[in-house]
Structure formats: C-alpha cells, structure tokens
Amino acid sequence: MLFKKSKLGKDNKGFSLVELLVAITISAIVAGGIGYLLTTSLRMYNKDTVDVTLQQELQITLNQIVDYAMESETIVADFDDTYPNYLALGTFESVSGTGVLDKTKLNAQIIWQDGNKLYIKKATIADFCLSADPENTHYREIDKSKIVPHIPAAGASSDANLLAQYVTEFKVTGIGGIVEVKDESGNVTGHAYENPLSIILELEFEKSVAAANKNKKVKDTAYLRNKVTNDIYVNVSGQSYQYCSLYEKNSVSVETTTVDMEKKAGILQIP
C-alpha cells in the first residue's frame, strides 16, 4: 500500500531572528511613546495641581489678612526692607452684652514674614500702646518699640504661629487716607489721616515643581470698616510718615498728598 507524504506542518515554522528583532523594536517604540505621554501628562497634572494649590493658599491667606484689616481700629505698617517687616492690626474689644468698646482692651494681630513663611501672633494693648490707662496722658498712643520684641529673630520664628508657607513676598505698599497737614502759609507741617482708611497689600507665593518654579502674586486693598481714632504708624515705600493722628478739621488745613497710590485708591477726602 502506498502512502502519501503528509504536508502538515510544512509551513508551521517559528519567527526568524530578524522578525523577532523587528517586533521587539516596534514594541519598544510603542511602549516608549506611551511612557512619554504618561510622564508628560503626570508632569502637567502636577504643575496644574501646584498652580491651583498656590492660588487657593494665596487667596485664603490674603482673605484672612484682609478680614483682620477691615475690622482693625489701629494700624502699624513698618516695611523699610529691614527685618522685621510687619503689619500690626488692632481691634478694641466690646464690653460683653453692651456693644460699647472697651478702650483698655485691644485684640491685636502681628503679621510678619520670616524666610519663605508668613507668621501671625496675637498681642494685647500692653504690647501695642504706651499706656492702657485712660488717666495717662499717653493713653492708647502707639509704641512701636513694644511690638518689635514680640517678633522672633530672623530664622527663629515658630511654626506654632505659622500663617502660610511658600511666601516670597509680603508687604504693605501704601495706606490710603494719609493727608498733608499745612499751616496758614501753606507749609507742610506733618501728616494726618482721614477716615475711611485703607491698606494696600501685596502677597506672592512660589513653589518648585518638576525643576521649575510656579508663582502667584496678588495685590488687594482692604478698606477699614471701623472709624479709626487711634494714632497709626506708617513706614512703607513712598510713605515714611511715622506716627499719624486723626485729622482735626478745626485746627489745621489739609491737602491731599501727591502719592499716586492714594489717588488710585480713590478714598482721599478734601474738606
């Protein structure tokens, strides 16, 4: 009996070395492309996340400072580019159940930058003024020398007082409401302030991500709700007026200052 030779398996051979190398090369290219896309997407996601986080932290911090500023009844703004640069805000407490302010009790906040962090610390009228005694001639007069000792030396601020981090800039760029006091001859004899007062703030945050720096900067003006009667201290760029008292219309003449910031703030009042 004759048998035919089976042809099964005649074409059932494996991949050649060349085919295998080509397949591996293509797979590597595809995998590399997918990996690059994933890495790029992750990097962009991280950048966007940091961007959003910075914006949120910046806004929350600014809102908190603005809230303190809006309710304050006395101001110390000392930003002369030497540490510590700080903003101190005080609100007199009301007598429980009466709504009447107790001028001997001051709820104050001191805000300063140390390195890339922003700090806040509570203070009292004893930390702010020459005297809390209504019978004293220096009653409620601001004493800047009392405030500074409550701010730690540079690099020694405690995180217990931490308000924000990633801070590259915190400063007051102007106080709106400052006016020139002139004598009858028109000579400037000093500076005073009129209500309402405003505080112009600048705040900038920066954070490194993927070998790049992301930063956010904001400028805002806080208008004080309360009528300020206490002395204020102003020592910022373009406004080194030191101690200013409330303008008394019956005792001095007054004209607006030429500070552009104050004109833009739109709050100066000419009697």
Short mmCIF file of C-alpha atoms in Angstrom, two decimals:
data_model
loop_
_atom_site.label_atom_id
_atom_site.label_comp_id
_atom_site.label_asym_id
_atom_site.label_seq_id
_atom_site.Cartn_x
_atom_site.Cartn_y
_atom_site.Cartn_z
CA MET A 1 0.00 0.00 0.00
CA LEU A 2 1.30 3.39 -0.95
CA PHE A 3 1.15 6.26 1.49
CA LYS A 4 1.23 9.98 0.60
CA LYS A 5 3.69 12.05 2.46
CA SER A 6 1.84 14.42 4.77
CA LYS A 7 2.36 18.11 4.15
CA LEU A 8 1.03 19.07 7.57
CA GLY A 9 3.50 21.31 9.39
CA LYS A 10 5.39 22.18 6.27
CA ASP A 11 4.67 25.91 6.91
CA ASN A 12 4.45 25.58 10.69
CA LYS A 13 7.77 27.24 11.40
CA GLY A 14 8.74 29.83 14.14
CA PHE A 15 9.74 33.51 13.85
CA SER A 16 13.05 34.21 12.37
CA LEU A 17 15.58 36.27 14.33
CA VAL A 18 15.03 39.27 12.09
CA GLU A 19 11.27 39.15 12.58
CA LEU A 20 11.72 38.87 16.34
CA LEU A 21 14.06 41.87 16.44
CA VAL A 22 11.64 43.95 14.36
CA ALA A 23 8.75 43.04 16.67
CA ILE A 24 10.77 43.92 19.77
CA THR A 25 11.84 47.23 18.24
CA ILE A 26 8.27 48.20 17.36
CA SER A 27 7.05 47.20 20.82
CA ALA A 28 9.81 49.28 22.44
CA ILE A 29 8.90 52.32 20.34
CA VAL A 30 5.21 51.99 21.18
CA ALA A 31 5.93 51.44 24.89
CA GLY A 32 8.33 54.40 24.92
CA GLY A 33 5.70 56.64 23.33
CA ILE A 34 3.08 55.57 25.83
CA GLY A 35 5.53 56.09 28.69
CA TYR A 36 6.42 59.56 27.42
CA LEU A 37 2.76 60.52 27.16
CA LEU A 38 2.07 59.25 30.67
CA THR A 39 5.09 61.05 32.09
CA THR A 40 4.20 64.30 30.30
CA SER A 41 0.59 64.05 31.42
CA LEU A 42 1.65 63.40 35.01
CA ARG A 43 4.07 66.32 34.94
CA MET A 44 1.39 68.65 33.55
CA TYR A 45 -1.08 67.37 36.13
CA ASN A 46 1.39 68.04 38.95
CA LYS A 47 2.08 71.54 37.63
CA ASP A 48 -1.63 72.29 37.32
CA THR A 49 -2.24 70.90 40.80
CA VAL A 50 0.52 73.06 42.27
CA ASP A 51 -0.81 76.04 40.34
CA VAL A 52 -4.31 75.58 41.74
CA THR A 53 -3.00 74.87 45.24
CA LEU A 54 -0.83 78.00 45.23
CA GLN A 55 -3.74 80.11 44.04
CA GLN A 56 -6.02 78.71 46.74
CA GLU A 57 -3.47 79.14 49.53
CA LEU A 58 -2.65 82.64 48.34
CA GLN A 59 -6.31 83.66 48.29
CA ILE A 60 -7.07 82.10 51.68
CA THR A 61 -4.09 83.86 53.26
CA LEU A 62 -4.94 87.18 51.66
CA ASN A 63 -8.59 86.90 52.72
CA GLN A 64 -7.57 86.24 56.31
CA ILE A 65 -5.28 89.28 56.40
CA VAL A 66 -7.90 91.45 54.71
CA ASP A 67 -10.51 90.32 57.26
CA TYR A 68 -8.23 91.39 60.11
CA ALA A 69 -7.51 94.68 58.36
CA MET A 70 -11.13 95.51 57.66
CA GLU A 71 -12.04 95.17 61.34
CA SER A 72 -8.98 96.95 62.72
CA GLU A 73 -9.07 100.28 64.54
CA THR A 74 -5.36 100.95 64.69
CA ILE A 75 -2.52 100.19 62.27
CA VAL A 76 1.23 99.79 62.42
CA ALA A 77 2.77 99.18 58.99
CA ASP A 78 6.57 99.03 59.08
CA PHE A 79 8.12 97.90 55.78
CA ASP A 80 11.54 99.51 55.39
CA ASP A 81 13.26 96.46 53.83
CA THR A 82 14.98 95.53 57.10
CA TYR A 83 13.85 92.61 59.23
CA PRO A 84 11.29 92.52 60.65
CA ASN A 85 8.87 93.94 58.12
CA TYR A 86 5.45 93.59 59.69
CA LEU A 87 1.83 94.68 59.80
CA ALA A 88 0.18 95.03 63.19
CA LEU A 89 -3.59 95.44 63.39
CA GLY A 90 -5.66 96.10 66.48
CA THR A 91 -9.37 96.00 67.28
CA PHE A 92 -10.75 97.23 70.57
CA GLU A 93 -12.95 94.72 72.33
CA SER A 94 -16.55 95.46 73.19
CA VAL A 95 -17.87 95.19 76.71
CA SER A 96 -19.82 91.95 76.97
CA GLY A 97 -23.52 92.44 76.33
CA THR A 98 -23.33 96.20 75.75
CA GLY A 99 -21.74 96.70 72.37
CA VAL A 100 -19.67 99.51 73.87
CA LEU A 101 -15.95 99.40 73.11
CA ASP A 102 -13.59 98.90 76.00
CA LYS A 103 -10.66 101.12 75.05
CA THR A 104 -8.41 99.41 77.58
CA LYS A 105 -8.66 96.06 75.78
CA LEU A 106 -7.15 95.55 72.36
CA ASN A 107 -7.30 92.35 70.33
CA ALA A 108 -4.27 92.72 68.07
CA GLN A 109 -2.55 90.65 65.40
CA ILE A 110 1.09 90.99 64.33
CA ILE A 111 1.86 89.58 60.87
CA TRP A 112 5.41 89.22 59.54
CA GLN A 113 7.47 87.26 57.02
CA ASP A 114 10.47 85.18 58.03
CA GLY A 115 12.18 83.37 55.16
CA ASN A 116 9.55 81.81 52.91
CA LYS A 117 6.91 81.64 55.63
CA LEU A 118 4.32 84.06 56.97
CA TYR A 119 3.59 84.21 60.68
CA ILE A 120 0.89 85.71 62.87
CA LYS A 121 0.85 86.36 66.60
CA LYS A 122 -1.77 87.75 68.94
CA ALA A 123 -0.99 90.78 71.07
CA THR A 124 -2.72 92.99 73.63
CA ILE A 125 -2.90 96.73 74.24
CA ALA A 126 0.07 96.37 76.60
CA ASP A 127 2.09 95.12 73.62
CA PHE A 128 0.87 97.92 71.38
CA CYS A 129 0.48 101.20 73.26
CA LEU A 130 2.40 103.37 75.67
CA SER A 131 -0.39 103.07 78.21
CA ALA A 132 -3.72 101.31 78.64
CA ASP A 133 -4.66 103.64 81.49
CA PRO A 134 -7.30 106.19 80.40
CA GLU A 135 -5.91 108.60 83.03
CA ASN A 136 -2.45 108.53 81.47
CA THR A 137 -1.57 111.32 79.02
CA HIS A 138 -0.09 108.70 76.67
CA TYR A 139 -3.24 106.59 76.75
CA ARG A 140 -3.51 104.45 73.59
CA GLU A 141 -0.54 106.10 71.89
CA ILE A 142 1.24 103.54 69.72
CA ASP A 143 4.63 102.43 70.93
CA LYS A 144 6.39 100.69 68.05
CA SER A 145 9.25 99.64 70.32
CA LYS A 146 6.85 97.39 72.24
CA ILE A 147 5.73 95.50 69.15
CA VAL A 148 9.10 94.53 67.68
CA PRO A 149 10.26 92.41 70.68
CA HIS A 150 7.28 90.10 70.10
CA ILE A 151 8.69 89.16 66.68
CA PRO A 152 11.42 86.47 66.89
CA ALA A 153 14.83 87.00 65.33
CA ALA A 154 15.19 86.10 61.66
CA GLY A 155 15.08 82.32 61.21
CA ALA A 156 13.77 81.72 64.73
CA SER A 157 10.03 82.11 64.13
CA SER A 158 7.98 79.21 65.48
CA ASP A 159 5.66 77.19 63.26
CA ALA A 160 3.16 77.47 66.10
CA ASN A 161 2.50 80.94 64.66
CA LEU A 162 2.56 79.82 61.02
CA LEU A 163 0.02 81.52 58.77
CA ALA A 164 1.30 80.44 55.34
CA GLN A 165 4.32 78.96 53.57
CA TYR A 166 5.89 79.27 50.10
CA VAL A 167 5.83 83.05 50.64
CA THR A 168 8.31 85.06 48.59
CA GLU A 169 6.83 88.48 49.25
CA PHE A 170 4.53 90.08 51.81
CA LYS A 171 4.31 93.82 52.10
CA VAL A 172 2.10 96.82 52.55
CA THR A 173 2.65 99.18 49.61
CA GLY A 174 0.54 102.03 50.92
CA ILE A 175 -2.02 103.37 53.36
CA GLY A 176 -4.88 105.23 51.73
CA GLY A 177 -6.25 108.23 53.59
CA ILE A 178 -2.99 109.92 54.55
CA VAL A 179 -3.15 113.70 54.10
CA GLU A 180 -0.70 116.58 54.37
CA VAL A 181 -1.20 118.99 57.23
CA LYS A 182 -0.35 122.59 56.35
CA ASP A 183 -0.09 125.80 58.29
CA GLU A 184 -1.73 129.08 57.27
CA SER A 185 1.19 129.83 54.95
CA GLY A 186 0.73 126.56 53.10
CA ASN A 187 3.82 124.91 54.51
CA VAL A 188 3.59 121.17 55.23
CA THR A 189 3.95 120.67 58.94
CA GLY A 190 3.23 116.96 59.07
CA HIS A 191 0.78 114.25 58.07
CA ALA A 192 -2.51 113.05 59.45
CA TYR A 193 -5.20 110.68 58.25
CA GLU A 194 -8.86 110.80 57.42
CA ASN A 195 -11.44 108.05 57.60
CA PRO A 196 -12.01 105.77 55.86
CA LEU A 197 -8.51 104.32 55.82
CA SER A 198 -7.36 101.56 53.50
CA ILE A 199 -4.40 99.20 53.40
CA ILE A 200 -2.89 98.12 50.08
CA LEU A 201 -1.34 94.66 50.33
CA GLU A 202 0.89 92.59 48.06
CA LEU A 203 1.39 88.88 48.50
CA GLU A 204 3.37 86.42 46.37
CA PHE A 205 3.78 82.64 46.69
CA GLU A 206 6.26 80.40 44.87
CA LYS A 207 6.77 76.64 44.81
CA SER A 208 9.20 74.45 42.85
CA VAL A 209 7.85 71.54 40.84
CA ALA A 210 9.49 69.45 38.11
CA ALA A 211 12.64 71.61 38.16
CA ALA A 212 10.56 74.75 37.56
CA ASN A 213 9.15 77.47 39.79
CA LYS A 214 5.46 78.26 39.88
CA ASN A 215 4.49 81.57 41.38
CA LYS A 216 1.32 83.52 42.06
CA LYS A 217 1.08 87.16 43.01
CA VAL A 218 -1.88 89.25 44.08
CA LYS A 219 -2.49 92.84 45.13
CA ASP A 220 -5.57 93.89 47.07
CA THR A 221 -6.92 96.83 49.02
CA ALA A 222 -8.62 96.38 52.39
CA TYR A 223 -10.96 99.21 53.36
CA LEU A 224 -11.38 99.59 57.10
CA ARG A 225 -15.00 99.36 58.21
CA ASN A 226 -14.40 100.96 61.58
CA LYS A 227 -13.78 104.63 62.21
CA VAL A 228 -10.18 104.92 63.34
CA THR A 229 -9.43 107.43 66.09
CA ASN A 230 -6.21 105.98 67.45
CA ASP A 231 -2.79 107.03 66.14
CA ILE A 232 -1.38 104.93 63.32
CA TYR A 233 2.23 104.24 62.32
CA VAL A 234 3.12 104.30 58.62
CA ASN A 235 6.59 103.49 57.31
CA VAL A 236 6.32 101.99 53.85
CA SER A 237 7.84 102.77 50.46
CA GLY A 238 6.86 106.32 49.49
CA GLN A 239 5.05 106.93 52.79
CA SER A 240 7.54 107.25 55.61
CA TYR A 241 5.24 109.33 57.78
CA GLN A 242 5.88 107.52 61.05
CA TYR A 243 3.16 108.43 63.57
CA CYS A 244 -0.05 109.96 62.23
CA SER A 245 -3.02 111.25 64.18
CA LEU A 246 -6.61 111.71 63.12
CA TYR A 247 -7.05 114.91 61.11
CA GLU A 248 -8.83 117.65 63.05
CA LYS A 249 -10.59 119.97 60.60
CA ASN A 250 -10.97 122.83 63.05
CA SER A 251 -7.31 123.09 63.94
CA VAL A 252 -5.35 122.61 60.72
CA SER A 253 -5.69 122.98 56.98
CA VAL A 254 -5.18 119.95 54.79
CA GLU A 255 -4.48 119.00 51.18
CA THR A 256 -4.14 115.61 49.57
CA THR A 257 -0.70 114.13 49.16
CA THR A 258 0.81 113.53 45.74
CA VAL A 259 1.27 109.80 46.33
CA ASP A 260 -0.11 108.06 43.23
CA MET A 261 -1.26 105.11 45.32
CA GLU A 262 -3.61 107.30 47.32
CA LYS A 263 -5.12 108.87 44.24
CA LYS A 264 -5.75 105.46 42.70
CA ALA A 265 -7.33 104.23 45.92
CA GLY A 266 -9.97 106.94 45.43
CA ILE A 267 -10.60 107.42 49.12
CA LEU A 268 -8.92 110.75 49.86
CA GLN A 269 -11.35 113.43 51.01
CA ILE A 270 -10.66 117.11 50.56
CA PRO A 271 -12.55 119.19 53.12
#
